[in-house]
Amino acid sequence: MAPVAVSPQASPVFKKRDGQALEELSDAIDEVNVLKDMKKREAEKKEAEEKGLYEESEFDKEKDKANFRQYEDANDRVKNFYQEQHTKQTVAYNLKARHDFHSKTRAEMTVWEAMEKLNTLIDESDPDTSLSQIEHLLQSAEAIRRDGKPRWMQLTGLIHDLGKLLFFFDAEGQWDVVGDTFPVGCAFDEKIVYGRDSFRDNEDFGHKIYDTKFGIYTPGCGLDNVMLSWGHDEYLYHLAKEQSTLPDEALAMIRYHSFYPWHSAGAYHELMNDHDRDMLRAVKAFNPYDLYSKSDGIPSVEELKPYYLELINEYFPTKVLKCTIYIFHNNAYGVSKYLLYW
Ligand SMILES: O[C@H]1[C@H](O)[C@@H](O)[C@H](O)[C@@H](O)[C@H]1O
Ligand SMILES: [Fe+2]
């Protein structure tokens, strides 16, 4: 189209309109800039947080790490626990445990109430603490906070063992709630606490499929498709996944923090996929806070409560933890759906 000359008389009218349009345009540009700025700051915050997440822990620098996880020197309480756990955690039991959750009804409670309920539970599998679980949770969270790690990681420390509530509802003992975890359905690895020999009375020991390197799994199938011995980690993972806004790294910390043969001893790595390899970094970053904070002072539950209540509210929008979770599982061992509650 040919250019059109604008007559000088027409200019006041257009000036007004153009002025308004210009103002609107400038407002829109401002808005875009504000949004851009916000995005940039969010990205910077995330980057700083990430850096913090993978930075080496500081709080444990002076501690003698050799004093922890000394299973050979442990007392009979610990040895008997693993004897029982390693005998009873079978493929059949694990399928049953997951199915059993289908028809049970349990309580509804806030995260803090759940923590308080753990004040009587002493973990029989643990050679490093005889404190109650609420104290262990606060020790972990406080160590993470002291090292200036992200808020979501502090909350992860605070709740990571909450799944031990299972003990008060459906457990057959502590052996199906606490202790290190390991896969069932493939060979028990020598790197599990007390080694393969400790599984000699397990009905899957020497099984023609379950006791082979990959058993019912395939190389690189991903840990999501691997059935870890049933206990508090898996239970809380599903709950937190459904009801919190915690990031994937936090969910992995919860789900795999007791899987020492994998995250600390290097076993079962052939089962991992790329996502698991990323998550392994996060679980390793979390581990010192869980383990080495056990020799810290005893925290004051009442003093710390206000800080952590706020943190809980930030990531659990429903405030009350709902009882029911449906989990869909379609994999080699054919569990199609099971249900978890508190
Ligand atoms: O995550 C920990 C860890 O695996 C300990 O070794 C075990 O004794 C605890 O029960 C568990 O909460
Ligand atoms: Fe744990």
PDB file of N, CA and C in Angstrom, residues 128-160:
ATOM      1  N   ASP A 128      23.390 -46.125  66.362  1.00  0.00           N
ATOM      2  CA  ASP A 128      23.937 -44.798  66.621  1.00  0.00           C
ATOM      3  C   ASP A 128      23.064 -43.866  67.446  1.00  0.00           C
ATOM      4  N   THR A 129      21.855 -44.276  67.731  1.00  0.00           N
ATOM      5  CA  THR A 129      21.027 -43.402  68.576  1.00  0.00           C
ATOM      6  C   THR A 129      20.036 -44.207  69.392  1.00  0.00           C
ATOM      7  N   SER A 130      19.809 -43.738  70.600  1.00  0.00           N
ATOM      8  CA  SER A 130      18.719 -44.311  71.395  1.00  0.00           C
ATOM      9  C   SER A 130      17.740 -43.207  71.746  1.00  0.00           C
ATOM     10  N   LEU A 131      17.820 -42.121  71.001  1.00  0.00           N
ATOM     11  CA  LEU A 131      16.844 -41.046  71.212  1.00  0.00           C
ATOM     12  C   LEU A 131      15.529 -41.430  70.559  1.00  0.00           C
ATOM     13  N   SER A 132      14.466 -40.712  70.939  1.00  0.00           N
ATOM     14  CA  SER A 132      13.180 -40.974  70.277  1.00  0.00           C
ATOM     15  C   SER A 132      13.242 -40.378  68.866  1.00  0.00           C
ATOM     16  N   GLN A 133      12.339 -40.823  68.023  1.00  0.00           N
ATOM     17  CA  GLN A 133      12.392 -40.424  66.615  1.00  0.00           C
ATOM     18  C   GLN A 133      12.108 -38.943  66.390  1.00  0.00           C
ATOM     19  N   ILE A 134      11.292 -38.323  67.248  1.00  0.00           N
ATOM     20  CA  ILE A 134      11.023 -36.887  67.053  1.00  0.00           C
ATOM     21  C   ILE A 134      12.322 -36.103  67.268  1.00  0.00           C
ATOM     22  N   GLU A 135      13.154 -36.573  68.216  1.00  0.00           N
ATOM     23  CA  GLU A 135      14.421 -35.883  68.463  1.00  0.00           C
ATOM     24  C   GLU A 135      15.388 -36.080  67.294  1.00  0.00           C
ATOM     25  N   HIS A 136      15.400 -37.295  66.761  1.00  0.00           N
ATOM     26  CA  HIS A 136      16.260 -37.549  65.590  1.00  0.00           C
ATOM     27  C   HIS A 136      15.826 -36.675  64.396  1.00  0.00           C
ATOM     28  N   LEU A 137      14.527 -36.524  64.214  1.00  0.00           N
ATOM     29  CA  LEU A 137      14.034 -35.708  63.100  1.00  0.00           C
ATOM     30  C   LEU A 137      14.476 -34.253  63.252  1.00  0.00           C
ATOM     31  N   LEU A 138      14.341 -33.733  64.480  1.00  0.00           N
ATOM     32  CA  LEU A 138      14.738 -32.343  64.706  1.00  0.00           C
ATOM     33  C   LEU A 138      16.255 -32.166  64.591  1.00  0.00           C
ATOM     34  N   GLN A 139      17.009 -33.152  65.024  1.00  0.00           N
ATOM     35  CA  GLN A 139      18.471 -33.061  64.866  1.00  0.00           C
ATOM     36  C   GLN A 139      18.849 -32.964  63.388  1.00  0.00           C
ATOM     37  N   SER A 140      18.216 -33.800  62.555  1.00  0.00           N
ATOM     38  CA  SER A 140      18.531 -33.775  61.123  1.00  0.00           C
ATOM     39  C   SER A 140      18.164 -32.424  60.516  1.00  0.00           C
ATOM     40  N   ALA A 141      16.953 -31.963  60.816  1.00  0.00           N
ATOM     41  CA  ALA A 141      16.480 -30.700  60.240  1.00  0.00           C
ATOM     42  C   ALA A 141      17.362 -29.541  60.684  1.00  0.00           C
ATOM     43  N   GLU A 142      17.732 -29.534  61.959  1.00  0.00           N
ATOM     44  CA  GLU A 142      18.550 -28.439  62.486  1.00  0.00           C
ATOM     45  C   GLU A 142      19.944 -28.418  61.861  1.00  0.00           C
ATOM     46  N   ALA A 143      20.507 -29.589  61.600  1.00  0.00           N
ATOM     47  CA  ALA A 143      21.829 -29.639  60.982  1.00  0.00           C
ATOM     48  C   ALA A 143      21.752 -29.081  59.556  1.00  0.00           C
ATOM     49  N   ILE A 144      20.685 -29.407  58.861  1.00  0.00           N
ATOM     50  CA  ILE A 144      20.490 -28.902  57.488  1.00  0.00           C
ATOM     51  C   ILE A 144      20.320 -27.381  57.510  1.00  0.00           C
ATOM     52  N   ARG A 145      19.567 -26.928  58.497  1.00  0.00           N
ATOM     53  CA  ARG A 145      19.315 -25.486  58.635  1.00  0.00           C
ATOM     54  C   ARG A 145      20.609 -24.752  58.990  1.00  0.00           C
ATOM     55  N   ARG A 146      21.382 -25.295  59.903  1.00  0.00           N
ATOM     56  CA  ARG A 146      22.648 -24.675  60.311  1.00  0.00           C
ATOM     57  C   ARG A 146      23.602 -24.523  59.133  1.00  0.00           C
ATOM     58  N   ASP A 147      23.571 -25.484  58.220  1.00  0.00           N
ATOM     59  CA  ASP A 147      24.458 -25.428  57.050  1.00  0.00           C
ATOM     60  C   ASP A 147      23.889 -24.543  55.938  1.00  0.00           C
ATOM     61  N   GLY A 148      22.758 -23.901  56.208  1.00  0.00           N
ATOM     62  CA  GLY A 148      22.171 -22.963  55.237  1.00  0.00           C
ATOM     63  C   GLY A 148      21.625 -23.614  53.980  1.00  0.00           C
ATOM     64  N   LYS A 149      21.165 -24.837  54.099  1.00  0.00           N
ATOM     65  CA  LYS A 149      20.604 -25.540  52.934  1.00  0.00           C
ATOM     66  C   LYS A 149      19.165 -25.068  52.669  1.00  0.00           C
ATOM     67  N   PRO A 150      18.632 -25.379  51.455  1.00  0.00           N
ATOM     68  CA  PRO A 150      17.284 -24.901  51.093  1.00  0.00           C
ATOM     69  C   PRO A 150      16.224 -25.278  52.119  1.00  0.00           C
ATOM     70  N   ARG A 151      15.194 -24.438  52.201  1.00  0.00           N
ATOM     71  CA  ARG A 151      14.107 -24.677  53.169  1.00  0.00           C
ATOM     72  C   ARG A 151      13.425 -26.019  52.925  1.00  0.00           C
ATOM     73  N   TRP A 152      13.245 -26.395  51.655  1.00  0.00           N
ATOM     74  CA  TRP A 152      12.564 -27.666  51.398  1.00  0.00           C
ATOM     75  C   TRP A 152      13.396 -28.848  51.903  1.00  0.00           C
ATOM     76  N   MET A 153      14.727 -28.648  51.934  1.00  0.00           N
ATOM     77  CA  MET A 153      15.575 -29.734  52.421  1.00  0.00           C
ATOM     78  C   MET A 153      15.501 -29.813  53.949  1.00  0.00           C
ATOM     79  N   GLN A 154      15.364 -28.655  54.590  1.00  0.00           N
ATOM     80  CA  GLN A 154      15.169 -28.659  56.051  1.00  0.00           C
ATOM     81  C   GLN A 154      13.906 -29.432  56.397  1.00  0.00           C
ATOM     82  N   LEU A 155      12.854 -29.176  55.632  1.00  0.00           N
ATOM     83  CA  LEU A 155      11.594 -29.882  55.885  1.00  0.00           C
ATOM     84  C   LEU A 155      11.750 -31.383  55.625  1.00  0.00           C
ATOM     85  N   THR A 156      12.520 -31.708  54.609  1.00  0.00           N
ATOM     86  CA  THR A 156      12.763 -33.124  54.300  1.00  0.00           C
ATOM     87  C   THR A 156      13.448 -33.801  55.488  1.00  0.00           C
ATOM     88  N   GLY A 157      14.413 -33.097  56.069  1.00  0.00           N
ATOM     89  CA  GLY A 157      15.075 -33.627  57.264  1.00  0.00           C
ATOM     90  C   GLY A 157      14.070 -33.834  58.383  1.00  0.00           C
ATOM     91  N   LEU A 158      13.178 -32.895  58.502  1.00  0.00           N
ATOM     92  CA  LEU A 158      12.197 -32.948  59.593  1.00  0.00           C
ATOM     93  C   LEU A 158      11.233 -34.128  59.472  1.00  0.00           C
ATOM     94  N   ILE A 159      10.902 -34.483  58.243  1.00  0.00           N
ATOM     95  CA  ILE A 159       9.847 -35.506  58.089  1.00  0.00           C
ATOM     96  C   ILE A 159      10.377 -36.857  57.598  1.00  0.00           C
ATOM     97  N   HIS A 160      11.657 -36.968  57.268  1.00  0.00           N
ATOM     98  CA  HIS A 160      12.090 -38.135  56.478  1.00  0.00           C
ATOM     99  C   HIS A 160      11.775 -39.488  57.117  1.00  0.00           C
TER     100      HIS A 160
END
